[in-house]
Amino acid sequence: ARARMASGATFSAAWADVRECQDARELWQLRLDTLPSDARELLRLCAVVGEEFEAVLLWRALQKGPGAGALADVMGRLGALAAERLLVATVVGGVAGYRFCSPVLRDVAYRSWPAHDRARWHALTAQALAQIPWGEHTGGVARVASHLLLSPDASRAVAPLQEAAAHLQALGN
């Protein structure tokens, strides 16, 4: 819409872009609503973990909650979401991962979950990340802290940041 306005288009033409975006949100929500409940919940958890994420990280976060299953099971479920063209298989930080096929889909999936559920899964994702040694996952301490800031107890973000600072200081950075 901004690009159209900058190029001299009328307000109604620019508004059409905004309407298309809203239509896309509605279409993705309809698509999300057609998924079986377990696939919809997994896609929502993927949205909490990030736009792009390591499959093993998602599995570790699932282990923190109810009904984790084996890594192979989670990989199969992620593969099914990729077959539905909702996720795209990729490599993240040198390991198997996935990304959303559309940032709008990720946002719709994320916002379709109640805030208290998102907060709980942010905390579980932070716990899973904290168990992986620094440098072995993308995003490092900032990623852990960002999930903790969105968790029910945001004050818990301070300790990992202090730990990372001490680690960097010990390295002389």
PDB file of C-alpha atoms in Angstrom, residues 39-152:
ATOM      1  CA  ALA A  39      -1.857 -30.444  13.165  1.00  0.00           C
ATOM      2  CA  ARG A  40      -3.329 -27.023  14.026  1.00  0.00           C
ATOM      3  CA  GLU A  41      -1.799 -27.149  17.525  1.00  0.00           C
ATOM      4  CA  LEU A  42       1.589 -28.163  16.140  1.00  0.00           C
ATOM      5  CA  LEU A  43       1.503 -25.312  13.619  1.00  0.00           C
ATOM      6  CA  ARG A  44       0.662 -22.906  16.445  1.00  0.00           C
ATOM      7  CA  LEU A  45       3.599 -24.180  18.466  1.00  0.00           C
ATOM      8  CA  CYS A  46       5.813 -23.745  15.408  1.00  0.00           C
ATOM      9  CA  ALA A  47       4.610 -20.130  15.264  1.00  0.00           C
ATOM     10  CA  VAL A  48       5.705 -19.612  18.875  1.00  0.00           C
ATOM     11  CA  VAL A  49       9.136 -21.124  18.232  1.00  0.00           C
ATOM     12  CA  GLY A  50       9.717 -18.780  15.298  1.00  0.00           C
ATOM     13  CA  GLU A  51       9.386 -17.911  11.631  1.00  0.00           C
ATOM     14  CA  GLU A  52      12.247 -20.360  11.019  1.00  0.00           C
ATOM     15  CA  PHE A  53      13.255 -23.021  13.529  1.00  0.00           C
ATOM     16  CA  GLU A  54      15.278 -26.149  14.121  1.00  0.00           C
ATOM     17  CA  ALA A  55      13.104 -29.282  14.124  1.00  0.00           C
ATOM     18  CA  VAL A  56      14.982 -30.717  17.102  1.00  0.00           C
ATOM     19  CA  LEU A  57      14.288 -27.530  19.085  1.00  0.00           C
ATOM     20  CA  LEU A  58      10.570 -27.896  18.445  1.00  0.00           C
ATOM     21  CA  TRP A  59      10.798 -31.518  19.592  1.00  0.00           C
ATOM     22  CA  ARG A  60      12.670 -30.508  22.755  1.00  0.00           C
ATOM     23  CA  ALA A  61      10.017 -27.881  23.530  1.00  0.00           C
ATOM     24  CA  LEU A  62       7.322 -30.506  23.002  1.00  0.00           C
ATOM     25  CA  GLN A  63       9.116 -32.790  25.476  1.00  0.00           C
ATOM     26  CA  LYS A  64       8.601 -30.099  28.114  1.00  0.00           C
ATOM     27  CA  GLY A  65       4.837 -30.293  27.647  1.00  0.00           C
ATOM     28  CA  PRO A  66       2.256 -33.060  27.329  1.00  0.00           C
ATOM     29  CA  GLY A  67       2.399 -35.645  24.536  1.00  0.00           C
ATOM     30  CA  ALA A  68       5.847 -35.125  23.050  1.00  0.00           C
ATOM     31  CA  GLY A  69       6.393 -38.343  21.130  1.00  0.00           C
ATOM     32  CA  ALA A  70       9.627 -39.454  19.524  1.00  0.00           C
ATOM     33  CA  LEU A  71      11.720 -37.166  17.339  1.00  0.00           C
ATOM     34  CA  ALA A  72      10.833 -39.295  14.289  1.00  0.00           C
ATOM     35  CA  ASP A  73       7.131 -38.783  15.056  1.00  0.00           C
ATOM     36  CA  VAL A  74       7.544 -35.004  15.292  1.00  0.00           C
ATOM     37  CA  MET A  75       9.586 -34.994  12.075  1.00  0.00           C
ATOM     38  CA  GLY A  76       6.787 -36.919  10.379  1.00  0.00           C
ATOM     39  CA  ARG A  77       4.203 -34.433  11.609  1.00  0.00           C
ATOM     40  CA  LEU A  78       6.341 -31.513  10.402  1.00  0.00           C
ATOM     41  CA  GLY A  79       6.760 -33.272   7.067  1.00  0.00           C
ATOM     42  CA  ALA A  80       2.980 -33.551   6.798  1.00  0.00           C
ATOM     43  CA  LEU A  81       2.655 -29.792   7.368  1.00  0.00           C
ATOM     44  CA  ALA A  82       5.274 -29.269   4.656  1.00  0.00           C
ATOM     45  CA  ALA A  83       3.334 -31.586   2.329  1.00  0.00           C
ATOM     46  CA  GLU A  84       0.316 -29.345   2.969  1.00  0.00           C
ATOM     47  CA  ARG A  85       2.544 -26.431   1.870  1.00  0.00           C
ATOM     48  CA  LEU A  86       2.236 -24.682   5.220  1.00  0.00           C
ATOM     49  CA  LEU A  87       5.890 -25.162   6.170  1.00  0.00           C
ATOM     50  CA  VAL A  88       8.993 -25.396   4.001  1.00  0.00           C
ATOM     51  CA  ALA A  89      11.838 -27.756   4.889  1.00  0.00           C
ATOM     52  CA  THR A  90      15.158 -25.939   5.205  1.00  0.00           C
ATOM     53  CA  VAL A  91      18.447 -25.994   7.087  1.00  0.00           C
ATOM     54  CA  VAL A  92      18.665 -23.806  10.196  1.00  0.00           C
ATOM     55  CA  GLY A  93      21.990 -23.455  11.968  1.00  0.00           C
ATOM     56  CA  GLY A  94      23.337 -26.485  10.125  1.00  0.00           C
ATOM     57  CA  VAL A  95      20.493 -28.815  11.150  1.00  0.00           C
ATOM     58  CA  ALA A  96      17.137 -29.844   9.716  1.00  0.00           C
ATOM     59  CA  GLY A  97      14.577 -27.148  10.162  1.00  0.00           C
ATOM     60  CA  TYR A  98      11.454 -25.563   8.808  1.00  0.00           C
ATOM     61  CA  ARG A  99      10.144 -22.116   8.005  1.00  0.00           C
ATOM     62  CA  PHE A 100       6.640 -20.869   7.421  1.00  0.00           C
ATOM     63  CA  CYS A 101       5.599 -20.606   3.788  1.00  0.00           C
ATOM     64  CA  SER A 102       4.247 -17.132   4.561  1.00  0.00           C
ATOM     65  CA  PRO A 103       4.861 -14.626   7.362  1.00  0.00           C
ATOM     66  CA  VAL A 104       1.115 -13.921   7.297  1.00  0.00           C
ATOM     67  CA  LEU A 105       0.391 -17.604   8.003  1.00  0.00           C
ATOM     68  CA  ARG A 106       2.793 -17.556  10.944  1.00  0.00           C
ATOM     69  CA  ASP A 107       1.130 -14.447  12.347  1.00  0.00           C
ATOM     70  CA  VAL A 108      -2.350 -15.929  11.907  1.00  0.00           C
ATOM     71  CA  ALA A 109      -1.291 -19.183  13.591  1.00  0.00           C
ATOM     72  CA  TYR A 110       0.407 -17.286  16.422  1.00  0.00           C
ATOM     73  CA  ARG A 111      -2.507 -14.949  17.086  1.00  0.00           C
ATOM     74  CA  SER A 112      -5.103 -17.718  16.842  1.00  0.00           C
ATOM     75  CA  TRP A 113      -3.826 -19.154  20.111  1.00  0.00           C
ATOM     76  CA  PRO A 114      -4.869 -17.592  23.445  1.00  0.00           C
ATOM     77  CA  ALA A 115      -2.176 -15.388  24.981  1.00  0.00           C
ATOM     78  CA  HIS A 116      -1.781 -17.606  28.060  1.00  0.00           C
ATOM     79  CA  ASP A 117      -1.085 -20.652  25.846  1.00  0.00           C
ATOM     80  CA  ARG A 118       1.460 -18.709  23.790  1.00  0.00           C
ATOM     81  CA  ALA A 119       3.160 -17.511  26.980  1.00  0.00           C
ATOM     82  CA  ARG A 120       3.359 -21.043  28.372  1.00  0.00           C
ATOM     83  CA  TRP A 121       4.936 -22.350  25.141  1.00  0.00           C
ATOM     84  CA  HIS A 122       7.363 -19.429  25.026  1.00  0.00           C
ATOM     85  CA  ALA A 123       8.537 -20.530  28.483  1.00  0.00           C
ATOM     86  CA  LEU A 124       8.876 -24.167  27.335  1.00  0.00           C
ATOM     87  CA  THR A 125      10.781 -23.074  24.221  1.00  0.00           C
ATOM     88  CA  ALA A 126      13.138 -20.996  26.377  1.00  0.00           C
ATOM     89  CA  GLN A 127      13.732 -24.019  28.626  1.00  0.00           C
ATOM     90  CA  ALA A 128      14.504 -26.171  25.583  1.00  0.00           C
ATOM     91  CA  LEU A 129      16.888 -23.544  24.199  1.00  0.00           C
ATOM     92  CA  ALA A 130      18.611 -23.142  27.564  1.00  0.00           C
ATOM     93  CA  GLN A 131      19.493 -26.839  27.562  1.00  0.00           C
ATOM     94  CA  ILE A 132      21.383 -26.498  24.288  1.00  0.00           C
ATOM     95  CA  PRO A 133      24.949 -25.192  24.735  1.00  0.00           C
ATOM     96  CA  TRP A 134      25.504 -21.603  23.595  1.00  0.00           C
ATOM     97  CA  GLY A 135      26.567 -21.499  19.991  1.00  0.00           C
ATOM     98  CA  GLU A 136      24.780 -24.739  19.069  1.00  0.00           C
ATOM     99  CA  HIS A 137      21.526 -23.029  18.129  1.00  0.00           C
ATOM    100  CA  THR A 138      20.780 -19.922  16.142  1.00  0.00           C
ATOM    101  CA  GLY A 139      20.077 -16.736  18.022  1.00  0.00           C
ATOM    102  CA  GLY A 140      22.015 -17.534  21.186  1.00  0.00           C
ATOM    103  CA  VAL A 141      21.117 -15.859  24.431  1.00  0.00           C
ATOM    104  CA  ALA A 142      18.992 -13.217  22.721  1.00  0.00           C
ATOM    105  CA  ARG A 143      16.683 -15.939  21.468  1.00  0.00           C
ATOM    106  CA  VAL A 144      16.336 -17.467  24.936  1.00  0.00           C
ATOM    107  CA  ALA A 145      15.710 -14.043  26.462  1.00  0.00           C
ATOM    108  CA  SER A 146      13.122 -13.114  23.836  1.00  0.00           C
ATOM    109  CA  HIS A 147      11.120 -16.262  24.615  1.00  0.00           C
ATOM    110  CA  LEU A 148      11.429 -15.630  28.349  1.00  0.00           C
ATOM    111  CA  LEU A 149      10.238 -12.047  27.903  1.00  0.00           C
ATOM    112  CA  LEU A 150       7.063 -13.418  26.316  1.00  0.00           C
ATOM    113  CA  SER A 151       6.611 -16.094  28.986  1.00  0.00           C
ATOM    114  CA  PRO A 152       4.463 -15.792  32.118  1.00  0.00           C
TER     115      PRO A 152
END
